Structure formats: structure tokens, C-alpha cells
mmCIF file of C-alpha atoms and ligand atoms in Angstrom:
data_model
loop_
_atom_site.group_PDB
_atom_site.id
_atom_site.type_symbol
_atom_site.label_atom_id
_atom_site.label_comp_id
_atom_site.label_asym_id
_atom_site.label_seq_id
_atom_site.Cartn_x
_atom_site.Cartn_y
_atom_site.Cartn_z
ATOM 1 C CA UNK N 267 2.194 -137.409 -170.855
ATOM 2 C CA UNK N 268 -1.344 -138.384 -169.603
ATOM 3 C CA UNK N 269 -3.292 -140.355 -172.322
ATOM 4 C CA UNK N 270 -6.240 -138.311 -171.810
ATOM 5 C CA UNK N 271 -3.924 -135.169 -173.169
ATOM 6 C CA UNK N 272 -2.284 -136.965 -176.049
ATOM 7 C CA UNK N 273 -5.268 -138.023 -177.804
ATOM 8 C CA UNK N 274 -7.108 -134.347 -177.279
ATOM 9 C CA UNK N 275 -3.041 -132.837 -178.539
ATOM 10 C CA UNK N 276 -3.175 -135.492 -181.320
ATOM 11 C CA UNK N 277 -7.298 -134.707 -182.117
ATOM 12 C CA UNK N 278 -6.404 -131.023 -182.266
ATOM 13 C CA UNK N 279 -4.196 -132.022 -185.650
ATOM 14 C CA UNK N 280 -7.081 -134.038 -187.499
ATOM 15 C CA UNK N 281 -8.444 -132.476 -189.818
ATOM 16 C CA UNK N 282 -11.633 -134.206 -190.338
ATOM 17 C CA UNK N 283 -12.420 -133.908 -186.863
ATOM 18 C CA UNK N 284 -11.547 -130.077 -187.268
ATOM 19 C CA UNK N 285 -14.090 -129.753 -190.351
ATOM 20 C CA UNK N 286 -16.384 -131.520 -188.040
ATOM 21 C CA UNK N 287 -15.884 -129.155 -184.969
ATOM 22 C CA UNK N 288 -16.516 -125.949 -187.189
ATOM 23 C CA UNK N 289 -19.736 -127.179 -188.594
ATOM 24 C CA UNK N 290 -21.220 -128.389 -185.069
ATOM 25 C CA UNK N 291 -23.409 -125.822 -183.498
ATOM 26 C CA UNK N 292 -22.980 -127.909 -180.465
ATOM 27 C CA UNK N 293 -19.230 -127.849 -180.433
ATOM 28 C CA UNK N 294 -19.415 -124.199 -181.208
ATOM 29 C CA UNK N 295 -22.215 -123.173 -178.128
ATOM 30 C CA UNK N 296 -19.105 -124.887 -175.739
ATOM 31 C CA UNK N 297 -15.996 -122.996 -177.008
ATOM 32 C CA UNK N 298 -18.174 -119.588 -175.738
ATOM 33 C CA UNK N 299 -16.833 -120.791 -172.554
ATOM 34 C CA UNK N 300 -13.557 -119.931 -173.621
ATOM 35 C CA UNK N 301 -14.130 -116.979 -176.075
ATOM 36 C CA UNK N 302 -16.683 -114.505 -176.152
ATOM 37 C CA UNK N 303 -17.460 -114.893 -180.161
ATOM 38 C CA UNK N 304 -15.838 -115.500 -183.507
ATOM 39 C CA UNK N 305 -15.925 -111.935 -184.638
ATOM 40 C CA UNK N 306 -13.671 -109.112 -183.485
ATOM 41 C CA UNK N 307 -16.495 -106.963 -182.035
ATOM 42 C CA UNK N 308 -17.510 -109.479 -179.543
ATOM 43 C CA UNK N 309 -14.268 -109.626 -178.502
ATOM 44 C CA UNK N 310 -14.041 -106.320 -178.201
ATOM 45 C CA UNK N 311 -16.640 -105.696 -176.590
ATOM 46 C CA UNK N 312 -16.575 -108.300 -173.898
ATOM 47 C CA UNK N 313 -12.515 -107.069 -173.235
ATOM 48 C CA UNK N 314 -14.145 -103.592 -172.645
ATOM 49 C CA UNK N 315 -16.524 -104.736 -169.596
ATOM 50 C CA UNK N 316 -13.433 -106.862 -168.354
ATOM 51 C CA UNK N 317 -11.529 -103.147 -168.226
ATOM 52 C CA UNK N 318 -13.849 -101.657 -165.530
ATOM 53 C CA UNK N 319 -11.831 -103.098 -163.042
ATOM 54 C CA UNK N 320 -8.636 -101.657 -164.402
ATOM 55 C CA UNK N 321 -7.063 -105.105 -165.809
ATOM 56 C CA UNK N 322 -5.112 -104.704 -169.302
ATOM 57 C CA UNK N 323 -6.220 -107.085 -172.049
ATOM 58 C CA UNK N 324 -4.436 -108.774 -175.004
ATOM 59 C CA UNK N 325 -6.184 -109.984 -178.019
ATOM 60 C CA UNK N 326 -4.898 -112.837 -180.519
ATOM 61 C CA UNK N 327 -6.704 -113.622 -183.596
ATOM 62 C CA UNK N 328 -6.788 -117.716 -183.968
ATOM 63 C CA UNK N 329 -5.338 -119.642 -186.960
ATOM 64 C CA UNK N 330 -2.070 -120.653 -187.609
ATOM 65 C CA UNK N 331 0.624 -122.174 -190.341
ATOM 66 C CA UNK N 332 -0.886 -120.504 -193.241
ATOM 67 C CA UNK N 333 -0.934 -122.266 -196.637
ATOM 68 C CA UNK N 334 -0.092 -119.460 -198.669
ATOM 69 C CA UNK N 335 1.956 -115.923 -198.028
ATOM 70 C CA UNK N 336 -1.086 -114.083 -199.724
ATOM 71 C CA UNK N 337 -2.952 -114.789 -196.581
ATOM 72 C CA UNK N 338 -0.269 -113.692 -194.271
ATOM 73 C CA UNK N 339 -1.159 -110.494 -195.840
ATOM 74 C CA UNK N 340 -4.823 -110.540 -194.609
ATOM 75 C CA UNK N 341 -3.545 -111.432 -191.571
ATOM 76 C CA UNK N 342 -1.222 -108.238 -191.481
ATOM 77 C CA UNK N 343 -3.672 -105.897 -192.609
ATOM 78 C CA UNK N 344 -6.310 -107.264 -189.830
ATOM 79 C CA UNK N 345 -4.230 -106.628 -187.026
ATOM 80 C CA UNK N 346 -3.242 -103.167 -188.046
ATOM 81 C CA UNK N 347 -7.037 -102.430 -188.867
ATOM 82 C CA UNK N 348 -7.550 -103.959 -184.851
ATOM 83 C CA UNK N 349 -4.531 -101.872 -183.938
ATOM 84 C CA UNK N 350 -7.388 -98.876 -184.969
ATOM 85 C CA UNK N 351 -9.866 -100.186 -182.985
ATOM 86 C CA UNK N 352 -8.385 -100.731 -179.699
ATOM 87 C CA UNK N 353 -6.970 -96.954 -179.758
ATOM 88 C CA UNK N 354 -10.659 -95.878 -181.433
ATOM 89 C CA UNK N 355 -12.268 -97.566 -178.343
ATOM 90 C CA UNK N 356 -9.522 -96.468 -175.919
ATOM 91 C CA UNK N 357 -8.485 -99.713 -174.723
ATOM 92 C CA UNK N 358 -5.953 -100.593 -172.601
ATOM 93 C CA UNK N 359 -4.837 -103.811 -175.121
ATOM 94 C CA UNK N 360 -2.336 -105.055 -176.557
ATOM 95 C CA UNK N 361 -1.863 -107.981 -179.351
ATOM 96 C CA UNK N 362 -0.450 -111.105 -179.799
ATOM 97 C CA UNK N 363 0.534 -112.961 -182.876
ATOM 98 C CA UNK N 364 1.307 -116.350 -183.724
ATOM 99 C CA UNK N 365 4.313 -115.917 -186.597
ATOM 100 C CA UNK N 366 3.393 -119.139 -188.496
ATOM 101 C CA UNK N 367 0.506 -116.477 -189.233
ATOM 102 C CA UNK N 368 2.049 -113.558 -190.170
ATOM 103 C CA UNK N 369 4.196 -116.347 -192.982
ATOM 104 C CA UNK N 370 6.818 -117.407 -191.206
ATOM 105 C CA UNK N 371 6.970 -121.443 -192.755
ATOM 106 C CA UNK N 372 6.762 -119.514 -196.224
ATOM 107 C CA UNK N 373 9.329 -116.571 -195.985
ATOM 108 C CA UNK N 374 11.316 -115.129 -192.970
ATOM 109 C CA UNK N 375 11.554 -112.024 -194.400
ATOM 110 C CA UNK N 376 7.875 -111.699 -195.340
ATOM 111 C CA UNK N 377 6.956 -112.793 -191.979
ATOM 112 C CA UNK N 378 10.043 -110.051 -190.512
ATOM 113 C CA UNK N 379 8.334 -107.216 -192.290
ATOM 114 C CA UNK N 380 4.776 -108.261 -191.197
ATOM 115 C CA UNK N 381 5.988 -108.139 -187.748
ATOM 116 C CA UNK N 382 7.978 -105.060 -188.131
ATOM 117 C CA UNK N 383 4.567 -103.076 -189.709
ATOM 118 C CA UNK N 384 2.664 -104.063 -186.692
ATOM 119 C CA UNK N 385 5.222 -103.366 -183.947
ATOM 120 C CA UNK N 386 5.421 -99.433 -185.873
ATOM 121 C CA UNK N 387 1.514 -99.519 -185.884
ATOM 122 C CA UNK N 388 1.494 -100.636 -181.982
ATOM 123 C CA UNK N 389 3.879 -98.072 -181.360
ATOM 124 C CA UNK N 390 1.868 -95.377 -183.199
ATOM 125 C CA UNK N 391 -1.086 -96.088 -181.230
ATOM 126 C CA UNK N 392 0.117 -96.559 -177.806
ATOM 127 C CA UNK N 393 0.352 -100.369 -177.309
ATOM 128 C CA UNK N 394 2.188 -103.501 -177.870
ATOM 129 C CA UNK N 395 2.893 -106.225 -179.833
ATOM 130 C CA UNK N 396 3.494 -109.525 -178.713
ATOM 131 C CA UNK N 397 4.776 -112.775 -180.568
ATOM 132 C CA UNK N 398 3.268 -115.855 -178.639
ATOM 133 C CA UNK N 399 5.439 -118.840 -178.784
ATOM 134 C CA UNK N 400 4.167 -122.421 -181.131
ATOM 135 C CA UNK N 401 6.040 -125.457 -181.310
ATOM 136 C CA UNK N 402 9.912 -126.606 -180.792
ATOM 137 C CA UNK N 403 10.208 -126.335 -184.814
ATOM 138 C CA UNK N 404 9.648 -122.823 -184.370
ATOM 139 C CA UNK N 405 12.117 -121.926 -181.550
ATOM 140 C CA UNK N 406 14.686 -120.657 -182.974
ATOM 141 C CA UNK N 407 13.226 -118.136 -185.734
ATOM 142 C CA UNK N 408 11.116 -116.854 -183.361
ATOM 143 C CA UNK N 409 13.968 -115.945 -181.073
ATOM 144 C CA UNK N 410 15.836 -114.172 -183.995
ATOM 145 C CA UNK N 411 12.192 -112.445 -185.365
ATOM 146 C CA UNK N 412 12.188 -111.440 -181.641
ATOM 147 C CA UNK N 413 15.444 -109.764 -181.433
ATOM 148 C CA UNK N 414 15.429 -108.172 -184.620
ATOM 149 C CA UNK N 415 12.299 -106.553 -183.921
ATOM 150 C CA UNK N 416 12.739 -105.997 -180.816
ATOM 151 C CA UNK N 417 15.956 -103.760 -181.566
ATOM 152 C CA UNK N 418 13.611 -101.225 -183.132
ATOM 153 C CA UNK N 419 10.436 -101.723 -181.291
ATOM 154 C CA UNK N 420 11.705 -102.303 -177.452
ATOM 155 C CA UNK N 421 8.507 -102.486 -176.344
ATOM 156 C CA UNK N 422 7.668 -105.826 -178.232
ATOM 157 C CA UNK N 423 7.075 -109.159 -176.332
ATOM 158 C CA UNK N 424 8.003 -112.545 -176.631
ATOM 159 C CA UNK N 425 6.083 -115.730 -175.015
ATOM 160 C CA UNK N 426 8.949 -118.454 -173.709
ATOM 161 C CA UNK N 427 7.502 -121.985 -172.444
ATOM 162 C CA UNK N 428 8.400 -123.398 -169.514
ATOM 163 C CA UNK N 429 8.724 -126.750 -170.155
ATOM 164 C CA UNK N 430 11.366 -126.619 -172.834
ATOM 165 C CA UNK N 431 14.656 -127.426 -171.962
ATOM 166 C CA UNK N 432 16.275 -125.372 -173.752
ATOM 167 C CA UNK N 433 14.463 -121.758 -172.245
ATOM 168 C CA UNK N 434 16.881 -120.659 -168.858
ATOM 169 C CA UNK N 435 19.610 -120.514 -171.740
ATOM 170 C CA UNK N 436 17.185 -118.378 -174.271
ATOM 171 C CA UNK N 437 16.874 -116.262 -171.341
ATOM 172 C CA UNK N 438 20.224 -115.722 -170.665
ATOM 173 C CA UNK N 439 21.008 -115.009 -174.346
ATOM 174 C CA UNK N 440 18.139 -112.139 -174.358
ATOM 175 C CA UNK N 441 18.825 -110.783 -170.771
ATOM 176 C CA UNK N 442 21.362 -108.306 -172.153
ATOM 177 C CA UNK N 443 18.637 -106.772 -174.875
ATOM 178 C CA UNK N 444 16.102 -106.070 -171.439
ATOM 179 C CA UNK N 445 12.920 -108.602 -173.142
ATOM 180 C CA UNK N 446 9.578 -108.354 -172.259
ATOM 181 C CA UNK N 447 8.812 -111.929 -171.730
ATOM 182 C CA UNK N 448 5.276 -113.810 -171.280
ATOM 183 C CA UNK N 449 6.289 -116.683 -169.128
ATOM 184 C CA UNK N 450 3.789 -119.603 -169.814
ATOM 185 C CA UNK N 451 4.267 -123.648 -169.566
ATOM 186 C CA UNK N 452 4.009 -124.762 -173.011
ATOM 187 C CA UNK N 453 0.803 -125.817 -174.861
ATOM 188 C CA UNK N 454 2.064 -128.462 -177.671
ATOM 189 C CA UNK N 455 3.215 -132.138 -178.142
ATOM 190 C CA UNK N 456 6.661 -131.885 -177.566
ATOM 191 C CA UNK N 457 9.243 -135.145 -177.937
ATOM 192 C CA UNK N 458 10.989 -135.933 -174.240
ATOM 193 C CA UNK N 459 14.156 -135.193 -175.611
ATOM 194 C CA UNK N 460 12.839 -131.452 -175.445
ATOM 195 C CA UNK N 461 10.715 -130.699 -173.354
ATOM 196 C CA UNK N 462 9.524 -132.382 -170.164
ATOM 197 C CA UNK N 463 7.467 -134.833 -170.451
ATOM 198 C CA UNK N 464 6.400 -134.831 -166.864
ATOM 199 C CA UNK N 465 4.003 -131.946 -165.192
ATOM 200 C CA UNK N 466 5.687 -131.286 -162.203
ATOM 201 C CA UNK N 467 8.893 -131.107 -163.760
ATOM 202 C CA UNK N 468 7.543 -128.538 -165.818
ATOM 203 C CA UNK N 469 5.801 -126.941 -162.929
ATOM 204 C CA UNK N 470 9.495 -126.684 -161.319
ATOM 205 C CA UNK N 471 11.083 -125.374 -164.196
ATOM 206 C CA UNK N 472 8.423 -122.242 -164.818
ATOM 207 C CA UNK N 473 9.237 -121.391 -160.961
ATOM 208 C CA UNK N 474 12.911 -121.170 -160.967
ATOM 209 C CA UNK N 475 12.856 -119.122 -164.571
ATOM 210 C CA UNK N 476 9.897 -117.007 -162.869
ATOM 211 C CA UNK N 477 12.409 -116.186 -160.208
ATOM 212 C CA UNK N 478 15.584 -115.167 -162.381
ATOM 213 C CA UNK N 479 12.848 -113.004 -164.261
ATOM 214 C CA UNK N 480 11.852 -111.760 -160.952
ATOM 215 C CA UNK N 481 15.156 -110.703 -160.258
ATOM 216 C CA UNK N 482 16.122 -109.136 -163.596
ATOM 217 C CA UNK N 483 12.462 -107.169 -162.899
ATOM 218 C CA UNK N 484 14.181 -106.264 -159.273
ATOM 219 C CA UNK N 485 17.155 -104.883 -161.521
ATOM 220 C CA UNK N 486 14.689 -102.453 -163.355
ATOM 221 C CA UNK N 487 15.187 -104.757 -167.037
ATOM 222 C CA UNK N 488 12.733 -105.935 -169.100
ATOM 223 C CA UNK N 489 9.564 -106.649 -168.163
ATOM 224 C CA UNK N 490 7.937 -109.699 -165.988
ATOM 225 C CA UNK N 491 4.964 -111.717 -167.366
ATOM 226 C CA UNK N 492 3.590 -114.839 -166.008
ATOM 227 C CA UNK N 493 1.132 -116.739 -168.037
ATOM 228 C CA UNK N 494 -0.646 -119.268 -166.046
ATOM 229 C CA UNK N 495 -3.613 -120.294 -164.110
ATOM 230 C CA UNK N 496 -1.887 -122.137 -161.500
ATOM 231 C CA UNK N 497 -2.715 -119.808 -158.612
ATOM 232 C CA UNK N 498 -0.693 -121.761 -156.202
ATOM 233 C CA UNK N 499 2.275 -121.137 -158.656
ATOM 234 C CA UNK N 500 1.194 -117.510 -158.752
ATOM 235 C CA UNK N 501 1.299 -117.234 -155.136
ATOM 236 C CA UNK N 502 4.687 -118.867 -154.717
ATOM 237 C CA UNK N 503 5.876 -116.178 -157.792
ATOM 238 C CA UNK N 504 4.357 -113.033 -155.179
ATOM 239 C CA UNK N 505 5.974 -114.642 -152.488
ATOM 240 C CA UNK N 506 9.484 -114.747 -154.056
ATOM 241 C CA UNK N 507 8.527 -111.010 -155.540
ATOM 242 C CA UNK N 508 8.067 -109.661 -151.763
ATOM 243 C CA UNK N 509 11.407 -111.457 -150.354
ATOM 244 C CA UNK N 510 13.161 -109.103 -153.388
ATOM 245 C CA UNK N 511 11.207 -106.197 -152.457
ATOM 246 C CA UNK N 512 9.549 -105.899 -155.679
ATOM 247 C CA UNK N 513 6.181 -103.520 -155.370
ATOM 248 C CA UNK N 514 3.261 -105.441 -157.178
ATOM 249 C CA UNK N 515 3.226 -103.228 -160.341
ATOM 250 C CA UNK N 516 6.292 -104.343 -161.218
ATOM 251 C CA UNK N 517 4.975 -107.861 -162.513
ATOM 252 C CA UNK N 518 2.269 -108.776 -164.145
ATOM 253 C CA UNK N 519 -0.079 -112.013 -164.056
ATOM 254 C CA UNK N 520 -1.673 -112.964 -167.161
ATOM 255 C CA UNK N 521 -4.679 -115.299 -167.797
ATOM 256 C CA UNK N 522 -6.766 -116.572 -170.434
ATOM 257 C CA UNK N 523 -10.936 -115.041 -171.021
ATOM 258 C CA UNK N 524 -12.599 -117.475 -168.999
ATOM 259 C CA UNK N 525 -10.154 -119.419 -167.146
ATOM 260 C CA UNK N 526 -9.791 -118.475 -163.055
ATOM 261 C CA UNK N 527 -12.352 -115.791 -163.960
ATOM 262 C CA UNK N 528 -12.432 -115.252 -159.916
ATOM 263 C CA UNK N 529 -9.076 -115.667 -159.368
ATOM 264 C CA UNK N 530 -8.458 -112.855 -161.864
ATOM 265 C CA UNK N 531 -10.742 -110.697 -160.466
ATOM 266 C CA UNK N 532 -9.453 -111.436 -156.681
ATOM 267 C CA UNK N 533 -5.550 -110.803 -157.793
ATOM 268 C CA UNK N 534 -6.976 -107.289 -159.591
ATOM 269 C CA UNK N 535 -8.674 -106.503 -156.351
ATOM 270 C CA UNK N 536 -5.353 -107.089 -154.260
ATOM 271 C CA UNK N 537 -4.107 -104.777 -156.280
ATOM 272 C CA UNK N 538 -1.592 -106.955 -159.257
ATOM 273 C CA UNK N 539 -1.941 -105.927 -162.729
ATOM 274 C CA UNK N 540 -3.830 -108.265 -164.192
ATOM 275 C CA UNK N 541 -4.258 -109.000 -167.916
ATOM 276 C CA UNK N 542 -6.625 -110.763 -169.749
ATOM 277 C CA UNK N 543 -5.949 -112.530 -173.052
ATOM 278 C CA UNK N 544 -9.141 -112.946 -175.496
ATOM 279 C CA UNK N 545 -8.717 -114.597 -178.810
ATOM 280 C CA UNK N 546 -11.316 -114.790 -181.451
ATOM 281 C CA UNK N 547 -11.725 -115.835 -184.832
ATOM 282 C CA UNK N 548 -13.063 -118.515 -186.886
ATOM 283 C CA UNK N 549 -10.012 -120.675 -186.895
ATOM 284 C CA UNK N 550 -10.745 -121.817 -183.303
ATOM 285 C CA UNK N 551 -10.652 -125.493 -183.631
ATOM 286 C CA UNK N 552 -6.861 -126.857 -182.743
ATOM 287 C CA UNK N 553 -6.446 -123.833 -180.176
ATOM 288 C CA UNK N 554 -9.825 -125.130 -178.395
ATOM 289 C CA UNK N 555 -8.174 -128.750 -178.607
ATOM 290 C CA UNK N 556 -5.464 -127.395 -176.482
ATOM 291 C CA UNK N 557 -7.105 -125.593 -174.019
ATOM 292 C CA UNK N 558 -9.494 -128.967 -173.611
ATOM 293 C CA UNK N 559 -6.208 -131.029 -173.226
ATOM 294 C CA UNK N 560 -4.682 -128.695 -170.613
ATOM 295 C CA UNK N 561 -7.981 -130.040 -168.723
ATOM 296 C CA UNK N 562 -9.301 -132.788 -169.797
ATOM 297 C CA UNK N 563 -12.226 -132.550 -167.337
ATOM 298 C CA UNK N 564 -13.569 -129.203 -170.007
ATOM 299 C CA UNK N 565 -14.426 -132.289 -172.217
ATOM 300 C CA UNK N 566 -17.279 -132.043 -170.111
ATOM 301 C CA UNK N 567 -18.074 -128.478 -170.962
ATOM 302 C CA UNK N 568 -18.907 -129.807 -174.696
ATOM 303 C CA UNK N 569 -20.789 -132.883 -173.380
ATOM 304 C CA UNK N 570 -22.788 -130.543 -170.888
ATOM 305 C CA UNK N 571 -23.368 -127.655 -173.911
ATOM 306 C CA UNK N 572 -25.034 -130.482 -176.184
ATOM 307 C CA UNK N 573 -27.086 -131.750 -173.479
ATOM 308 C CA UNK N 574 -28.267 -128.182 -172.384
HETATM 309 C C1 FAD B 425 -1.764 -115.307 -171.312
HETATM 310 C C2 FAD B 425 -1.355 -116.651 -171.839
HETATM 311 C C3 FAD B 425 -0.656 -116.734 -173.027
HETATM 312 C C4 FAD B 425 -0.234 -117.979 -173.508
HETATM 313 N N1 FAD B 425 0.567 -118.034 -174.611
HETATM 314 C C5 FAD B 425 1.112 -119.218 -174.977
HETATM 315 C C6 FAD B 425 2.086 -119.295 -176.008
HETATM 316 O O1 FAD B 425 2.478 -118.295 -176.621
HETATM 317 N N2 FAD B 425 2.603 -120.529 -176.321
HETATM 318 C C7 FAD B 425 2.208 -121.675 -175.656
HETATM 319 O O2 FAD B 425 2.739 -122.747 -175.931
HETATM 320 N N3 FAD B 425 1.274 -121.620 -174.686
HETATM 321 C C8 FAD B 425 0.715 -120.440 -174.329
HETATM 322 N N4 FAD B 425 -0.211 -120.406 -173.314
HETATM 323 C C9 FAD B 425 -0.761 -121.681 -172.777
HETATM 324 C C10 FAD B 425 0.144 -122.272 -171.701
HETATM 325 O O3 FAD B 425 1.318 -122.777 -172.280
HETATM 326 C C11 FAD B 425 -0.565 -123.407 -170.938
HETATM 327 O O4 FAD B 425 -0.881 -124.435 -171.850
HETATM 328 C C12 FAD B 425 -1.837 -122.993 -170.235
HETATM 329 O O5 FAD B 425 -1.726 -121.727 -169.659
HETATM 330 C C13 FAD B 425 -2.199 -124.008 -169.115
HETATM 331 O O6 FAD B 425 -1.200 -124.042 -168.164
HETATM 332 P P1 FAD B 425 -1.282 -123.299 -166.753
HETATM 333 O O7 FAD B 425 -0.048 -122.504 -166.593
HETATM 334 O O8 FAD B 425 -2.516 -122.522 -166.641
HETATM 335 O O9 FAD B 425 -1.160 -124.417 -165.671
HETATM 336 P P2 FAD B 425 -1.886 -125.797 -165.417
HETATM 337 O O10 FAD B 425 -1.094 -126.437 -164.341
HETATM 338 O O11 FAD B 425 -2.095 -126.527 -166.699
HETATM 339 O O12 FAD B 425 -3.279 -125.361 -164.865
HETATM 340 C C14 FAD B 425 -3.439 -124.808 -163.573
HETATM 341 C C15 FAD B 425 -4.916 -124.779 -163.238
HETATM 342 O O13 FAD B 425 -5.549 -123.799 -164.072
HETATM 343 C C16 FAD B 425 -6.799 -124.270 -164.513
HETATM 344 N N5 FAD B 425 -6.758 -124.400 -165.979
HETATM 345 C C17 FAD B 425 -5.662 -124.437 -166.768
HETATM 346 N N6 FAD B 425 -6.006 -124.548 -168.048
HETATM 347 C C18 FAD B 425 -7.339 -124.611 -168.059
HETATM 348 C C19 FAD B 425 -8.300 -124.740 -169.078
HETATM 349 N N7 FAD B 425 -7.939 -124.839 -170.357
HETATM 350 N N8 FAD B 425 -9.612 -124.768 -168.711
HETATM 351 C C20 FAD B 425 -9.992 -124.662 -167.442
HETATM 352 N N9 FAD B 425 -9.134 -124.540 -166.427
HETATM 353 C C21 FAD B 425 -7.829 -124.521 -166.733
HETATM 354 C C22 FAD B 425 -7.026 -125.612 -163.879
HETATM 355 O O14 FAD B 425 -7.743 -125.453 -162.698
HETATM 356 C C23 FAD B 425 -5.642 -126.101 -163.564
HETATM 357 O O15 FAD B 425 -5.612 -126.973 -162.488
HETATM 358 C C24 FAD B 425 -0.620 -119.171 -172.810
HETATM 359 C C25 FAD B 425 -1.333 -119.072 -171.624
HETATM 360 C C26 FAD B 425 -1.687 -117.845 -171.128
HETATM 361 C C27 FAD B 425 -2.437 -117.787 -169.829
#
């Protein structure tokens, strides 16, 4: 792993620098590049001018690992109050979660029935929800909160990463329940004995899962998401979708608020459905670490938003 993204992966679990980050107007100013604003009505509002050009948006609150299953609660009863706001405002969004938020370290079933209130309350109003993917610890309860819920809800998502080894066979075992999966590379310090520790291995490995999902897509199963920013990636993905015959609104690209703004715009304009994914929130600090350590050239950004 490059040193630069180490120390920004190993920065984004201090928390002294993470006190520091919150109370920095400076630090704060730079992460704009990345969200619109802390609260959800910024978000909201910045997802509905994104909309005019027919792209679908998701929205994720930040925080994560919770101390206490009181706040899980909050958490809950946020989402299904932003559940109300997205159908009040007519939006074509969706949700993602993180389950260490919704409890998961303190009680599976707490975190189950969380996750089972939302995915009724998504249903109710027309949308989705979607369970993003954290680290290797994590793996395996996610996969069974996944299944369970997705036995009731079948329109729920899952986020699988790329450069785990272990994801072509998580794959396999959900193929037969048709998942809705959010492709992405994987965004966390992972040990070499699980993941790859090498980008272009990685790289590799997101194509040749992107094609089996392309070609349980072309079987009319599940449905196709791929998470990334790596347009020429995203144009080897469309390439391997026309040689199956699969129409372009049969897979979707999906992209983070601010990140390839054009390219997101260019791919709407051909025609792909395109999806943006705002998060918001006041816990912003180790999510903002690891967008800065997928490039460490946004260090920049902050050093450029405290000299302007
Ligand atoms: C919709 C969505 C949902 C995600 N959900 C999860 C999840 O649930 N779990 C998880 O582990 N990870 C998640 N991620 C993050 C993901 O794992 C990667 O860390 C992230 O997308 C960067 O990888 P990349 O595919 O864009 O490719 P890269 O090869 O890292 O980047 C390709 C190009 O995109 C541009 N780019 C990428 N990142 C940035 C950035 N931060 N700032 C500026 N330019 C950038 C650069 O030009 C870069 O050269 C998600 C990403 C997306 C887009």
C-alpha cells in the first residue's frame, strides 16, 4: 500500500486529530468539496439540482461504530424521518446505511430490526435501502443482515468490495437470492492476507466480478451497480455490457457528490443511469480521511482551502 495512503487510513483512526478536524473551520471550508453541508437540508437540496438531469441519488448519513445501542436508535429514527423527506420532496433517492450505525458491534438483533424498520419504511415510500459495506471484521454479519432482510425486502442493496478476496465466492453464495449489489473497490486498511494489497490487482479483480454481474444482469437477476470513479474501468464495464447485448438501463454507474462531477454528467448525457451518492452529517471526519487517502493529491484541497 502506498505510504502516502497508510498514514491518511491510519490518521482517519486518531482521535485527537479527529477532535482537531471538527473544530477547524479550515478543515471544514475543504470537506465542502466533497459534501454539500453537515445538515440534511443542504444535502437535500443540493441532490435536488443534481436531479434535473434525470440522475438518481443516494444519501448516507456519516458516523459509524456507535458507542452505545441508545444511539443506534437516533440513528433509526433519522433515517425513517429522511425516508419522509425524500418522498415529501419527490426525490428520486434512495439510502444507504453503514450497520455498525444502526448497532451492529452492540446487538445483531437490534441492528436486524433497525434494518428491517427502514427497508418497510423504504418500501412504503417508494425507494430503497442500501447497506454499504465497512471493514473485513464486518463481512460476514453483513452478508447474513443482507440476506435476512433481503428475503422480505427484495429490493434492498448490499455494497461488496472489490479488493477482498473473499467477494467472487460471496457472490456466488447470493446469486441464487437475485442481490442488488453496489460494486465498489474497498475503502479500508485491510491485512494482505485479505484483501489485495496491490491497486491493480484490485483494479483486475472489480473487472472480472463486474462482468459475472454483468452477465447475471444479461439473465434478468438482480440488479448491477458499479461504484467507482475510474472512468476507464467504467468504459471497459460498457464495453463488456454491449458484447452481451445489455441496453444501458440495465446497469447503473454510481459516483460520489463531487468526484468526476463531468464525467457524471457526460455518462447521464449518453444516456446511463447515473446515481449520485451525497452523505452529510457531522461525523465527517474518518470518512473525509478516506476519500483524501483514495487521492492523496485532495490533501491539497485542504492546503489550498486554508490558503484561500
Ligand atoms: C457510490 C459509492 C459507494 C461506495 N460505498 C462503499 C462501501 O460501502 N464500502 C467501501 O469500502 N467503499 C465504498 N466506496 C468507496 C470505494 O471503495 C473506493 O474507495 C472509492 O470509490 C475510490 O475508488 P474508485 O473506484 O473511484 O477508483 P480509484 O482507482 O481509486 O480512482 C479512480 C479515479 O477517480 C478519481 N477519484 C477517486 N477517488 C477520488 C477522491 N476521493 N477524490 C478525487 N478524485 C477521486 C481519481 O481521478 C482517480 O484516479 C463507495 C464508492 C462509491 C462511488
Amino acid at each position: 500500500m502506498p505510504i502516502g495512503r497508510s498514514l491518511l487510513l491510519a490518521a482517519a483512526q486518531s482521535p485527537t486529530l479527529n477532535r482537531f478536524a471538527l473544530e477547524s473551520p479550515i478543515v471544514k471550508r475543504a470537506t465542502r468539496a466533497f459534501m454539500p453541508g453537515e445538515r440534511p437540508e443542504e444535502a437535500l437540496d443540493a441532490g435536488a439540482a443534481l436531479t434535473r438531469d434525470g440522475r438518481g441519488l443516494i444519501y448516507t448519513k456519516l458516523g459509524e461504530a456507535l458507542t452505545s445501542l441508545a444511539d443506534a436508535d437516533q440513528v433509526r429514527d433519522h433515517y425513517l424521518w429522511f425516508y419522509d423527506q425524500i418522498a415529501a420532496r419527490t426525490l428520486p433517492a434512495e439510502v444507504s446505511i453503514k450497520p455498525t450505525q444502526l448497532g451492529l458491534d452492540q446487538s445483531a438483533d437490534a441492528c436486524l430490526a433497525h434494518c428491517l424498520a427502514l427497508a418497510e419504511k423504504a418500501a412504503a415510500v417508494g425507494s430503497v435501502l442500501w447497506l454499504d459495506m465497512e471493514d473485513s471484521a464486518y463481512v460476514d454479519r453483513t452478508l447474513a443482515l443482507y440476506e435476512t432482510i433481503k428475503a422480505k425486502f427484495p429490493r434492498t442493496g448490499l455494497a461488496l468490495q472489490a479488493y477482498l478476496f473473499r467477494t467472487p465466492k460471496d457472490l456466488e453464495r447470493l446469486r441464487s437470492i437475485d442481490p442488488v449489489i453496489r460494486l465498489v473497490k474497498g475503502a479500508y486498511m485491510e491485512p494482505a492476507h485479505l484483501a489485495f494489497p496491490k491497486k491493480a490487482d484490485t483494479d483486475a479483480a472489480y473487472e472480472a466480478i463486474a462482468r459475472t454481474m454483468l452477465e447475471m444482469a444479461a439473465t434478468g437477476r438482480g440488479r448491477a451497480v458499479f461504484g467507482t470513479h475510474d472512468m476507464p474501468l467504467v468504459r471497459r464495464i460498457i464495453g463488456h455490457a454491449d458484447r452481451l447485448g445489455l441496453a444501458k438501463d440495465r446497469y447503473e454507474i454510481h459516483m460520489l457528490y463531487g468526484i468526476r462531477a463531468k464525467e457524471q454528467e457526460r455518462l447521464r448525457a449518453e444516456g446511463f443511469p447515473v446515481t449520485t451518492l451525497i452523505s452529510y452529517g457531522e461525523a465527517w471526519y474518518r470518512w473525509y480521511m478516506r476519500r483524501l487517502a483514495e487521492r492523496p493529491a485532495n490533501v491539497w484541497f485542504v492546503v489550498k482551502s486554508a490558503l484561500g
